[in-house]
Short mmCIF file of C-alpha atoms and ligand atoms in Angstrom, two decimals:
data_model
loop_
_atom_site.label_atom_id
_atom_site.label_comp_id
_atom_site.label_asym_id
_atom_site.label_seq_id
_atom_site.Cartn_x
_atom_site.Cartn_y
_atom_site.Cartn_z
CA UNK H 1 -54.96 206.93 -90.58
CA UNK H 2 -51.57 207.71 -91.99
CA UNK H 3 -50.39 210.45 -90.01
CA UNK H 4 -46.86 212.73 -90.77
CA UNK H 5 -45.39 213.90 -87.61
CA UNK H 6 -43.10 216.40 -88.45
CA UNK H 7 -40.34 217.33 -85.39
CA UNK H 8 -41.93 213.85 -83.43
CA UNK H 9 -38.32 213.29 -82.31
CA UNK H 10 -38.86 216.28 -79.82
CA UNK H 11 -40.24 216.94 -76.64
CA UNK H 12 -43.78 217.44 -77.50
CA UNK H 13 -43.97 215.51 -80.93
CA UNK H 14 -42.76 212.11 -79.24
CA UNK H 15 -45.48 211.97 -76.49
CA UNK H 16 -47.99 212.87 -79.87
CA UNK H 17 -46.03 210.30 -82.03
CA UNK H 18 -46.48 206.82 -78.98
CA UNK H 19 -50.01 208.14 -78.62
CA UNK H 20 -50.53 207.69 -81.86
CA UNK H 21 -49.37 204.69 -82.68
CA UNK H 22 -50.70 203.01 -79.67
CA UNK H 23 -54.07 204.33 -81.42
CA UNK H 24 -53.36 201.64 -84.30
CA UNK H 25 -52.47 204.96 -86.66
CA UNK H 26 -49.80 204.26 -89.09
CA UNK H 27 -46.86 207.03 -88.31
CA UNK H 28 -44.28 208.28 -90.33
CA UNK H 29 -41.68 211.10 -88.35
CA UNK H 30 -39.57 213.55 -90.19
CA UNK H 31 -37.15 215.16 -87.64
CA UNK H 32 -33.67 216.51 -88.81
CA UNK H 33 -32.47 216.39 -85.46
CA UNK H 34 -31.38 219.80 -84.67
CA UNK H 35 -33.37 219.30 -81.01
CA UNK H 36 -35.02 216.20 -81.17
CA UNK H 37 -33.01 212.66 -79.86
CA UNK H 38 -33.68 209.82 -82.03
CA UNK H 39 -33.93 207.60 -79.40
CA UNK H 40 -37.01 209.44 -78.43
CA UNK H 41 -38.49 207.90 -81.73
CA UNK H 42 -40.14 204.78 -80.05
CA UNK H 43 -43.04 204.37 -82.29
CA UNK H 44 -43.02 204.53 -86.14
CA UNK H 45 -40.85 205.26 -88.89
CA UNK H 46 -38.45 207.54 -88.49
CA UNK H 47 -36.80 209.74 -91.87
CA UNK H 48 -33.87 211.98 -90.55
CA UNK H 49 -34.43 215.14 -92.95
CA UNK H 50 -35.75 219.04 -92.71
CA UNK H 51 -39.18 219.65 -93.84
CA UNK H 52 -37.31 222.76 -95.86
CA UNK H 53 -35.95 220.41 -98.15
CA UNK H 54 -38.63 220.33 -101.19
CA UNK H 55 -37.10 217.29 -102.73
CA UNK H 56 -37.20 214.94 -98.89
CA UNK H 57 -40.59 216.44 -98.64
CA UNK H 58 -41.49 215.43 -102.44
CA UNK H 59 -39.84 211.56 -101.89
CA UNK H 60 -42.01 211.50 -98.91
CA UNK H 61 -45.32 212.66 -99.83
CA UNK H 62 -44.59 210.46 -103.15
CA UNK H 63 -43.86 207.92 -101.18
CA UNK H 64 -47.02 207.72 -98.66
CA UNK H 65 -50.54 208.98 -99.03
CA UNK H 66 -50.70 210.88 -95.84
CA UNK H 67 -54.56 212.03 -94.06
CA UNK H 68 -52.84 214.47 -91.78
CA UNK H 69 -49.94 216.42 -90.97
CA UNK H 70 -48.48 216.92 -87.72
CA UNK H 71 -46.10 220.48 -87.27
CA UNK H 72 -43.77 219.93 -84.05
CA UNK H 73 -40.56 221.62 -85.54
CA UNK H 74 -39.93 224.78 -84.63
CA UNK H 75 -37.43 226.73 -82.63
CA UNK H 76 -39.05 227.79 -79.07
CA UNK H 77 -36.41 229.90 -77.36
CA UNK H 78 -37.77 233.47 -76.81
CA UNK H 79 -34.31 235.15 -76.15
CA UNK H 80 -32.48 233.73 -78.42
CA UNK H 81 -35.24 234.56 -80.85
CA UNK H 82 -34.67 237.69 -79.91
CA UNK H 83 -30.95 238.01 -80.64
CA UNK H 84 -31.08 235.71 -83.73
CA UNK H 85 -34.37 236.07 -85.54
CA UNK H 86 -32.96 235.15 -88.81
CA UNK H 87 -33.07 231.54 -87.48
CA UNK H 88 -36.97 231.76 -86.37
CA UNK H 89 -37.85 233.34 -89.49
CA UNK H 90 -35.77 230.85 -91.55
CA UNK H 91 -37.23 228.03 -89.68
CA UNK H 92 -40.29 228.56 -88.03
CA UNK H 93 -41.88 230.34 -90.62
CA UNK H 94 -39.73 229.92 -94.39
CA UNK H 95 -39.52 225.89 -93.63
CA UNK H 96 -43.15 225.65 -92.73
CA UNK H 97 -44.27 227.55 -95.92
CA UNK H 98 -42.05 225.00 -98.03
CA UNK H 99 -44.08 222.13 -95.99
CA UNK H 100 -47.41 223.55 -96.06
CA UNK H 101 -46.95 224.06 -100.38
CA UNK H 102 -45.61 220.26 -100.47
CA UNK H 103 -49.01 219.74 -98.68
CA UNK H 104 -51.36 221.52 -101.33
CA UNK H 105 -49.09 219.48 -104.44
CA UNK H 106 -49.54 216.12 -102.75
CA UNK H 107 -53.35 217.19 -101.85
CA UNK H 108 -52.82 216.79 -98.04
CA UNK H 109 -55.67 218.43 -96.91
CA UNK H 110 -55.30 218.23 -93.41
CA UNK H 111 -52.48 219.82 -90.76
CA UNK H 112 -52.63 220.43 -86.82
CA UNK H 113 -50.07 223.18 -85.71
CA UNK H 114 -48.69 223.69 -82.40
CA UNK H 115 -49.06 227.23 -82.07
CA UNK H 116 -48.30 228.91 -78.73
CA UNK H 117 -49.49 231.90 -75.83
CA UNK H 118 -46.61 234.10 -77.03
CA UNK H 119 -48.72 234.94 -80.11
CA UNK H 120 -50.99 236.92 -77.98
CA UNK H 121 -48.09 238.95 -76.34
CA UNK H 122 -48.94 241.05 -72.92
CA UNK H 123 -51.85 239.96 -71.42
CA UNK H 124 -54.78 242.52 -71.49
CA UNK H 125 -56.79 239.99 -69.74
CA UNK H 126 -56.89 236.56 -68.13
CA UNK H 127 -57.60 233.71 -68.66
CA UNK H 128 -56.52 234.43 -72.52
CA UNK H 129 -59.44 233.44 -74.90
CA UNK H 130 -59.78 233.06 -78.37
CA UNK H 131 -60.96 236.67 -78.81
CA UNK H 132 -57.85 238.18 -77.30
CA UNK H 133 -55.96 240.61 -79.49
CA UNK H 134 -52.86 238.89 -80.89
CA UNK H 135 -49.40 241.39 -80.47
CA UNK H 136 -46.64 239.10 -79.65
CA UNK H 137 -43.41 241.00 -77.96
CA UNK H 138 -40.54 238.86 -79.35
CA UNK H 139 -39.97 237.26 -82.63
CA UNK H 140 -40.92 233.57 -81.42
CA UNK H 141 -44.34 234.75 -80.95
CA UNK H 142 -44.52 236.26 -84.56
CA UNK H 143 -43.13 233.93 -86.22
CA UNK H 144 -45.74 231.32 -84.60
CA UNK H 145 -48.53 234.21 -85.57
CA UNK H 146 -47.19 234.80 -88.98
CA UNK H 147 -47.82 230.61 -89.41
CA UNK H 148 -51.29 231.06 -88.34
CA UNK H 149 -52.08 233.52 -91.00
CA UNK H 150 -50.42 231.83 -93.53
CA UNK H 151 -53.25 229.14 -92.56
CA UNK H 152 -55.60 231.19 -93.07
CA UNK H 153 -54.73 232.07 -96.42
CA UNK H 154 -53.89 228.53 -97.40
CA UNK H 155 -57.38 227.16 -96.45
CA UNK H 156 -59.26 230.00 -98.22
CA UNK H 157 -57.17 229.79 -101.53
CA UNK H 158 -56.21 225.92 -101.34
CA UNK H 159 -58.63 224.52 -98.95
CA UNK H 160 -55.96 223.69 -96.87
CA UNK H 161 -57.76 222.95 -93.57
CA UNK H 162 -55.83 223.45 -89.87
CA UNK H 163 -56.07 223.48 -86.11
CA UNK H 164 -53.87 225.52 -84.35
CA UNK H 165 -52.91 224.39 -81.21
CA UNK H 166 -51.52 227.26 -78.61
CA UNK H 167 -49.89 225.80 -75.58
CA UNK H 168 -49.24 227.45 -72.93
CA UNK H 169 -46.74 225.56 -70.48
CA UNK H 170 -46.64 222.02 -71.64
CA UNK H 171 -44.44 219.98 -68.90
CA UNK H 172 -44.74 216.38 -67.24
CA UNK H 173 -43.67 213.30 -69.41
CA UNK H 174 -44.95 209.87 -70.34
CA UNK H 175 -46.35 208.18 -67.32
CA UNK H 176 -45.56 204.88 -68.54
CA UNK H 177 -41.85 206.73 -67.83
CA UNK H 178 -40.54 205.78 -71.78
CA UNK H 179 -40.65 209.71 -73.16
CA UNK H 180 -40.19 213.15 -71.10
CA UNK H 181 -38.46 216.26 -71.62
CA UNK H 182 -34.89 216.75 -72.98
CA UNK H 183 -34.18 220.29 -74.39
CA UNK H 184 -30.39 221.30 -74.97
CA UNK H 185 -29.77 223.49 -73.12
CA UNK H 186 -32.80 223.19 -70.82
CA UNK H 187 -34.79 226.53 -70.22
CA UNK H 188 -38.27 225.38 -68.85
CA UNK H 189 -38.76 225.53 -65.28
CA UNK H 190 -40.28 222.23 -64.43
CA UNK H 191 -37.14 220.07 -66.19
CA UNK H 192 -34.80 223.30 -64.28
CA UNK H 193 -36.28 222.40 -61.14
CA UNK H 194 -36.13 218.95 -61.24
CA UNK H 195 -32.56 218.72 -61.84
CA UNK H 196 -32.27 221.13 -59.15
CA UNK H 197 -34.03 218.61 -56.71
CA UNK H 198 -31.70 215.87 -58.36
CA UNK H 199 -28.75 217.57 -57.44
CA UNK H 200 -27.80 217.75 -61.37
CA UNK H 201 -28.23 221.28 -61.25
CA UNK H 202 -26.60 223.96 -58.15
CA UNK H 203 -30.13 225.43 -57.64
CA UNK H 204 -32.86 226.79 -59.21
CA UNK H 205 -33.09 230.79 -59.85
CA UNK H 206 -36.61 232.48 -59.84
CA UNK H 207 -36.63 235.05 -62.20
CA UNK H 208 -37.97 237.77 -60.05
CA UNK H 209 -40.11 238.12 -56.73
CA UNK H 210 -41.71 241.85 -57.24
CA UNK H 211 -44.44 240.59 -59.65
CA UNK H 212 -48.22 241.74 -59.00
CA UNK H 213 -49.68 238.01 -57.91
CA UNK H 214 -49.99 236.28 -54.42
CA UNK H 215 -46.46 235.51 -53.60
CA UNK H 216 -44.66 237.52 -55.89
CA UNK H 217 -43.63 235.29 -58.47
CA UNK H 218 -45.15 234.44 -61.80
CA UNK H 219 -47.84 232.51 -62.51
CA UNK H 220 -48.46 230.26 -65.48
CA UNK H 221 -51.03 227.31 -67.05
CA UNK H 222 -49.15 224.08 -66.75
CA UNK H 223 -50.54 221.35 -68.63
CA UNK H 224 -49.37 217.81 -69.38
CA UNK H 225 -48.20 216.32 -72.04
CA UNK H 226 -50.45 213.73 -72.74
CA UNK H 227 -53.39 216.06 -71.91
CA UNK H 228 -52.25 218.08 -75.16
CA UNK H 229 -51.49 215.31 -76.87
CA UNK H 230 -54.90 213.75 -76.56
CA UNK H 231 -56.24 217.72 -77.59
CA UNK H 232 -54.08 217.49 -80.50
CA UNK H 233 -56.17 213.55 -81.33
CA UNK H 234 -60.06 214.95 -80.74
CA UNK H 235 -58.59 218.06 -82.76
CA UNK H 236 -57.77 216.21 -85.68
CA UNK H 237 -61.04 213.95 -85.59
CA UNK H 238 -63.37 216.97 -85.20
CA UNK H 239 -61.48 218.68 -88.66
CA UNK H 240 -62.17 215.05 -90.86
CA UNK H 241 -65.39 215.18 -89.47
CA UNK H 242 -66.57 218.89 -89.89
CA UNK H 243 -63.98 219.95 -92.82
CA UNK H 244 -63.22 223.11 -90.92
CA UNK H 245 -60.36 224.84 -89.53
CA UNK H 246 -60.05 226.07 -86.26
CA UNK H 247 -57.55 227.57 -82.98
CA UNK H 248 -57.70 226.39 -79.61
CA UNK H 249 -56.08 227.90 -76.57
CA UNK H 250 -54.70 224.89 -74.41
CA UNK H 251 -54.27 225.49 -70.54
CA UNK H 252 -55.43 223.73 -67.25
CA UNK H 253 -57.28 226.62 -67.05
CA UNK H 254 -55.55 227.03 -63.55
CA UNK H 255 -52.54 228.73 -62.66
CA UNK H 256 -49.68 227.93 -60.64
CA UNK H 257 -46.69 230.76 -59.32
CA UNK H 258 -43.36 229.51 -60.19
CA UNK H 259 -43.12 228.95 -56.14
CA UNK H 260 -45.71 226.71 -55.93
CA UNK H 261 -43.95 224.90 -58.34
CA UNK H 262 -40.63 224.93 -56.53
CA UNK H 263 -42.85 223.77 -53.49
CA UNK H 264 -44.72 220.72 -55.09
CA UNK H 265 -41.23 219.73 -56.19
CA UNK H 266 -40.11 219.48 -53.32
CA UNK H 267 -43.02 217.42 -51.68
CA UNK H 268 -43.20 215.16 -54.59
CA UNK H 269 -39.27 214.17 -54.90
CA UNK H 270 -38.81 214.54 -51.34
CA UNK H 271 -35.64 216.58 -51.50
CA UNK H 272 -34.51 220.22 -50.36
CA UNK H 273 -32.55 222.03 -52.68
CA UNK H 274 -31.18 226.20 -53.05
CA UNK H 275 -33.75 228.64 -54.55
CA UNK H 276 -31.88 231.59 -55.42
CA UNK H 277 -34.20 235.01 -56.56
CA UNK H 278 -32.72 236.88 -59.61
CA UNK H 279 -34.06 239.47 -61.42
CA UNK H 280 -36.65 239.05 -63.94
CA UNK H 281 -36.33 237.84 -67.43
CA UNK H 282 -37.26 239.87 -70.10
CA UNK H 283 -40.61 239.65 -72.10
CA UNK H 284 -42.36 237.66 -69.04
CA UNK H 285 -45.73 238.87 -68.11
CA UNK H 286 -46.68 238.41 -64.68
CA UNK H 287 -50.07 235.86 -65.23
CA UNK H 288 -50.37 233.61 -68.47
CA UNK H 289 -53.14 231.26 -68.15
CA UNK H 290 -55.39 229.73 -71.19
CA UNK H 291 -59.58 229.86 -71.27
CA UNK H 292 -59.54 226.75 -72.90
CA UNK H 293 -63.62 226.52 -72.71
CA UNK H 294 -63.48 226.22 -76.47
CA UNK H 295 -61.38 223.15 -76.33
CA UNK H 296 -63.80 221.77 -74.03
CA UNK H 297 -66.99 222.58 -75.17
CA UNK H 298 -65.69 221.99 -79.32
CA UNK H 299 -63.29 218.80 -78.89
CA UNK H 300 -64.69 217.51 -75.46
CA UNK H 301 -61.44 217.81 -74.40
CA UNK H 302 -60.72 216.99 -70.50
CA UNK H 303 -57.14 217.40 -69.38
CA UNK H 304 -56.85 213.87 -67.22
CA UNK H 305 -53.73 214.98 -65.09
CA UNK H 306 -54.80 217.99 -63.93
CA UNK H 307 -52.98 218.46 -60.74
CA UNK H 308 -50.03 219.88 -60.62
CA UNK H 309 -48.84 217.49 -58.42
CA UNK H 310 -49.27 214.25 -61.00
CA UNK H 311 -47.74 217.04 -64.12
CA UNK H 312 -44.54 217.19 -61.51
CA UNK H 313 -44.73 213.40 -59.93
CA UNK H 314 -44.66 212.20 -63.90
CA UNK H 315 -42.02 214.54 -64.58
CA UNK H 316 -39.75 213.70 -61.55
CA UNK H 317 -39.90 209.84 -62.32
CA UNK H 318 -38.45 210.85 -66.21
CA UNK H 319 -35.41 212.63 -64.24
CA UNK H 320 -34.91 210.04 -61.88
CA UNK H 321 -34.89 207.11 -64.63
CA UNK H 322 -32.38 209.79 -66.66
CA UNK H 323 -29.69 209.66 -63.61
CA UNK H 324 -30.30 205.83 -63.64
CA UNK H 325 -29.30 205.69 -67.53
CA UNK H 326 -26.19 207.84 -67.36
N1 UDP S 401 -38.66 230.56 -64.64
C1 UDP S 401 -37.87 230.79 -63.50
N2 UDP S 401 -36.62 230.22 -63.45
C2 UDP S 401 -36.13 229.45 -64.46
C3 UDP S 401 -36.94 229.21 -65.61
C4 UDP S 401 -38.19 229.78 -65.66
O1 UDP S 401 -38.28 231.49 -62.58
O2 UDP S 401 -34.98 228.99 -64.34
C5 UDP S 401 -40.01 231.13 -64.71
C6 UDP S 401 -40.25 232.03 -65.90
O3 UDP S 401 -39.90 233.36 -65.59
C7 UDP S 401 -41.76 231.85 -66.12
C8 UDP S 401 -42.03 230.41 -65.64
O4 UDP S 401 -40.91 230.06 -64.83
O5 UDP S 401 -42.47 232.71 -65.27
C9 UDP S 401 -42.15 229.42 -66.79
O6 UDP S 401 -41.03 229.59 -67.64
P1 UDP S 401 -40.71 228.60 -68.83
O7 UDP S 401 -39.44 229.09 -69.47
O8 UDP S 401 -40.72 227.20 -68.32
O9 UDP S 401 -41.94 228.72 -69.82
P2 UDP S 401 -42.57 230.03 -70.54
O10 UDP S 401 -43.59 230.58 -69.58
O11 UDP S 401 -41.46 230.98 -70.83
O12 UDP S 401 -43.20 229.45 -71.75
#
């Protein structure tokens, strides 16, 4: 197939883009490299541009007859959502209508979206289904939400047909160690810790101790990148083959506190380093973790790195081979 990977020079979409490509699919990546690192681009053809530029997205589709569409590009900060939501609106949600209508002129008829947990807001229960009511708390989470009923509109009126894909804490990198995960600055707590254990980084702050779970701290679905990526694969397959759209919640279906994280870090690097407790951050529930039994049953998906252990061991050998580079 000839896929578009839109935002494949990121942290998510260059994992999706080598696994891909080592599938024998013909890639194409459109990344305007706001977040993404070109030298993450290791498979395909790269075109530096923003999907909310109708006359890049025209050349393109013009250019190539595309099966599928791959959405990677959006903003993911929560805070700074919060104080700037002009820029999640403008990109997250304006930018992906202005790729989704170059989709319905070129006849694309097929898109995978990486949607996210924050679209279901505060937990009412866990693990988070399918059926859980969707009332995200910052403007991230709508503007991912606002996306997925845009898709719903688009398929019934244009036959526009999409999987949307809702992460919950993607982390680990490439095992082959070629890809892993660069954000500027970094906020995720696996990368945090890391460079913590690396001695890049003075310590690593837990954001609050007084939550309602075993040891305090919060707990969340970590799930590896190539796991997701292959979800993202069996996702796209099942849509060709059954011409319908569909949502999937991704998770491990396990949950980890951010202490056990700190904790497996340290095991697998082998180092000591501070742990400083702060005060919470805003807008974090105390549990997030997926019921991905949809995924499993509908895709016959089966997450392959499923210990936390080989998300952080995977993760820590992409940090170490970063100090090497510098
Ligand atoms: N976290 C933390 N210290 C940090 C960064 C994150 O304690 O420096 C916690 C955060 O409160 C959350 C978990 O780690 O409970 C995962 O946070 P992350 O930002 O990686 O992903 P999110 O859950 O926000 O998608």
């Amino acid at each position: 197939m000839k896929i578009l990977v839109v935002g494949g020079a990121g942290y998510i979409g260059s994992h999706m883009v080598k696994q891909l490509a080592l599938s024998n699919h013909d890639v194409v990546i459109l990344d305007n490299l706001s977040c993404g690192y070109q030298d993450a681009v290791k498979y395909g053809e790269l075109v530096i541009g923003d999907m909310g530029d109708t006359k890049v997205l025209d050349r393109l589709f013009s250019n190539n007859k595309f099966d599928a569409v791959m959405h990677f590009a959006a903003f993911i900060e929560v805070g700074e959502s919060v104080i700037n939501p002009g820029k999640y609106y403008h990109n997250n949600v304006s930018n992906t209508q202005v790729l989704l209508d170059a989709m319905v002129k070129h006849d694309v008829k097929h898109f995978i979206f990486s949607s996210t947990a924050a679209i279901f807001g505060e937990p009412q229960y866990t693990p988070i289904d399918e059926n859980h009511p969707q009332n995200p708390i910052n403007p991230y989470g709508r503007s991912k939400l606002m996306v997925e009923h845009m898709l719903e509109d688009y398929d019934n009126a244009y036959g526009l047909k999409s999987t949307c894909m809702r992460y919950f804490n993607a982390a680990g990198a490439d095992p082959e160690g070629e890809l892993g995960e660069r954000h500027n600055p970094e906020s995720h707590l696996v990368p945090l810790i890391l460079q913590a254990a690396s001695g890049r980084r003075e310590d690593i702050k837990i954001f609050g101790q007084d939550y309602a779970t075993d040891d305090g701290t919060c707990v969340r679905d970590y799930v590896h990148i190539n796991d997701l990526c292959e979800a993202h694969s069996l996702a796209l397959t099942r849509m060709q083959k059954t011409g319908n759209s569909a949502r999937y919640n991704l998770g491990n279906g396990k949950g980890f506190s951010v202490q056990q994280v700190i904790d497996s870090a340290k095991q697998v690097s082998g180092k000591d380093f501070k742990v400083t407790i702060t005060k919470r951050r805003a807008g974090d529930p105390a549990v997030l973790v997926a019921d991905s039994t949809l995924a499993r049953q509908e895709l016959n998906w089966q997450p392959k790195f499923d210990q936390l252990e080989t998300i952080i061991e995977t993760a820590w050998q992409w940090e170490i081979d970063f100090l090497v580079r510098q």
